[in-house]
C-alpha positions as semicolon CSV with decimal commas, in nm:
position;residue;x (nm);y (nm);z (nm)
1;M;14,992;7,531;10,107
2;V;14,919;7,869;9,957
3;I;14,809;7,735;9,627
4;R;14,573;7,502;9,845
5;R;14,439;7,744;10,063
6;S;14,368;7,999;9,745
7;F;14,187;7,663;9,574
8;F;13,961;7,638;9,855
9;M;13,874;7,993;9,915
10;A;13,775;8,036;9,567
11;V;13,568;7,696;9,577
12;F;13,395;7,839;9,884
13;A;13,365;8,198;9,732
14;L;13,184;8,020;9,414
15;V;12,972;7,781;9,645
16;F;12,850;8,078;9,858
17;A;12,785;8,294;9,536
18;L;12,574;8,017;9,380
19;S;12,381;7,961;9,719
20;L;12,280;8,323;9,709
21;Q;12,132;8,319;9,351
22;P;11,757;8,158;9,475
23;I;11,771;8,417;9,744
24;L;11,847;8,700;9,524
25;A;11,600;8,578;9,254
26;Q;11,351;8,538;9,544
27;A;11,397;8,914;9,646
28;E;11,377;9,024;9,301
29;N;11,042;8,840;9,251
30;T;10,929;9,007;9,583
31;G;11,001;9,370;9,445
32;V;10,837;9,314;9,093
33;K;10,504;9,168;9,273
34;A;10,514;9,448;9,554
35;E;10,538;9,720;9,263
36;E;10,263;9,536;9,077
37;F;10,064;9,526;9,370
38;I;10,107;9,903;9,440
39;S;10,075;10,007;9,078
40;G;9,719;9,819;9,082
41;L;9,602;9,926;9,405
42;S;9,636;10,302;9,290
43;G;9,440;10,214;8,965
44;Q;9,161;10,051;9,156
45;A;9,149;10,331;9,429
46;I;9,121;10,602;9,155
47;E;8,850;10,375;8,968
48;A;8,648;10,285;9,282
49;L;8,663;10,628;9,484
50;T;8,645;10,886;9,194
51;T;8,334;10,752;9,042
52;P;8,087;11,037;9,002
53;D;7,715;10,996;9,086
54;I;7,757;10,775;9,423
55;S;7,709;10,854;9,744
56;K;7,928;10,928;10,026
57;D;7,822;10,620;10,236
58;E;7,903;10,407;9,923
59;R;8,248;10,559;9,900
60;H;8,283;10,473;10,272
61;A;8,186;10,105;10,199
62;K;8,410;10,080;9,890
63;F;8,703;10,188;10,092
64;R;8,654;9,990;10,390
65;T;8,668;9,711;10,177
66;M;8,958;9,803;9,982
67;L;9,151;9,873;10,322
68;N;9,063;9,562;10,473
69;E;9,206;9,391;10,145
70;N;9,509;9,545;10,118
71;F;9,617;9,710;10,451
72;A;9,755;9,523;10,753
73;I;9,523;9,744;10,975
74;R;9,542;9,528;11,290
75;T;9,929;9,536;11,280
76;I;9,936;9,909;11,196
77;A;9,692;9,990;11,457
78;R;9,868;9,793;11,704
79;W;10,201;9,954;11,643
80;V;10,050;10,294;11,640
81;L;9,935;10,257;11,983
82;G;10,264;10,131;12,092
83;R;10,333;10,044;12,452
84;H;9,972;10,130;12,550
85;W;9,827;9,844;12,381
86;K;9,912;9,609;12,649
87;K;9,761;9,811;12,894
88;A;9,435;9,866;12,736
89;T;9,174;9,665;12,829
90;K;8,985;9,416;12,585
91;A;8,664;9,654;12,532
92;E;8,927;9,960;12,472
93;K;9,108;9,746;12,215
94;E;8,806;9,653;12,047
95;E;8,671;10,027;12,023
96;Y;9,021;10,153;11,937
97;L;9,031;9,932;11,656
98;A;8,705;10,039;11,503
99;L;8,779;10,426;11,566
100;F;9,111;10,386;11,382
101;E;8,970;10,200;11,100
102;K;8,682;10,461;11,057
103;M;8,958;10,738;11,091
104;L;9,159;10,597;10,787
105;I;8,834;10,570;10,597
106;V;8,723;10,907;10,645
107;T;9,066;11,051;10,587
108;Y;9,154;10,888;10,267
109;V;8,799;10,884;10,119
110;D;8,828;11,288;10,195
111;R;9,155;11,315;9,996
112;F;9,051;11,098;9,704
113;S;8,728;11,345;9,690
114;K;8,993;11,622;9,598
115;Y;9,117;11,374;9,309
116;S;9,202;11,595;8,999
117;G;9,403;11,363;8,767
118;E;9,730;11,314;8,970
119;N;9,901;10,973;8,848
120;L;10,109;10,741;9,035
121;K;10,454;10,629;8,892
122;I;10,644;10,367;9,054
123;V;11,020;10,443;9,061
124;K;11,180;10,168;9,232
125;S;11,158;9,902;9,485
126;L;11,404;9,794;9,784
127;V;11,358;9,442;9,925
128;N;11,488;9,394;10,305
129;N;11,405;9,065;10,299
130;P;11,194;8,822;10,102
131;K;10,868;8,903;10,303
132;D;10,941;9,314;10,332
133;A;10,989;9,560;10,091
134;L;10,963;9,907;10,025
135;V;10,819;10,068;9,697
136;Y;10,905;10,420;9,588
137;S;10,659;10,621;9,381
138;E;10,605;10,952;9,288
139;I;10,242;11,129;9,253
140;G;10,262;11,392;8,965
141;R;10,059;11,712;8,993
142;K;10,003;11,954;8,705
143;G;10,245;12,278;8,756
144;T;10,422;12,147;9,103
145;P;10,693;11,907;9,159
146;P;10,584;11,523;9,229
147;V;10,514;11,404;9,573
148;H;10,727;11,129;9,689
149;V;10,526;10,845;9,854
150;D;10,666;10,536;9,972
151;W;10,492;10,203;10,035
152;R;10,598;9,963;10,305
153;V;10,427;9,627;10,205
154;R;10,468;9,294;10,345
155;T;10,382;8,933;10,271
156;S;10,374;8,617;10,389
157;D;10,346;8,375;10,084
158;S;10,489;8,568;9,804
159;T;10,183;8,649;9,637
160;T;9,938;8,847;9,906
161;F;10,086;9,169;9,998
162;K;9,953;9,388;10,268
163;I;10,054;9,782;10,333
164;V;10,229;9,828;10,683
165;D;10,324;10,196;10,643
166;V;10,290;10,486;10,422
167;T;10,556;10,783;10,401
168;V;10,510;11,092;10,220
169;E;10,807;11,311;10,141
170;G;11,019;11,118;10,425
171;V;10,740;11,147;10,688
172;S;10,610;10,805;10,802
173;M;10,219;10,825;10,879
174;G;10,232;10,561;11,122
175;Q;10,501;10,722;11,286
176;T;10,339;11,039;11,293
177;Q;10,009;10,884;11,404
178;R;10,229;10,716;11,675
179;S;10,368;11,030;11,833
180;E;10,018;11,188;11,816
181;F;9,838;10,915;11,994
182;A;10,119;10,889;12,262
183;S;10,086;11,289;12,338
184;V;9,700;11,248;12,351
185;I;9,721;10,953;12,591
186;R;9,997;11,152;12,796
187;Q;9,790;11,434;12,841
188;N;9,522;11,237;12,967
189;G;9,663;11,092;13,246
190;G;9,846;10,807;13,039
191;K;9,487;10,641;12,983
192;V;9,392;10,499;12,656
193;E;9,052;10,584;12,756
194;G;9,162;10,958;12,669
195;L;9,250;10,870;12,307
196;L;8,917;10,698;12,260
197;A;8,737;11,017;12,371
198;V;8,929;11,222;12,131
199;L;8,859;10,967;11,831
200;R;8,511;10,955;11,903
201;K;8,480;11,332;11,886
202;R;8,675;11,372;11,589
203;L;8,496;11,125;11,389
204;S;8,122;11,228;11,547
């Protein structure tokens, strides 16, 4: 009886291990493709946004294209606004999405204008599920320790990836923005219009 039970347990373990192989292979494939996506995007951004002799408007236009192709803007913007998204009017949502996109463009184009030869190095990736991966990277700077930047990416078809969050030295940019926006709304009587007014002023 003991031998028979041990035999069935061994067979079950073997079948379970074999059933995991396609899942593990898919996860590994997702990790590799996610790393390639971030590495390629980094090179593309540096090439496009550090090209000399182009106007600020041209840089903004180039980054807007890259942003919409590679970032899940609407997903990020909704998550950052949190519970306030549901109580915002349709007009407020539309303006908020436009202002949020513009804020990202201005912020990142300004950061790239200070580019001085830093290189992004992929360290590893962690796949939480076949559609969600975290890519760990380091941005090297001359004479100083590298900056650790982690990219959370998502895919719906295992080929097209979108960034849903960026973490710099352990601090989530999405979470930081979410906390800031919540504070601004709270200071303005819980109204989304208060946040829109602040964003308008900041971007004017």
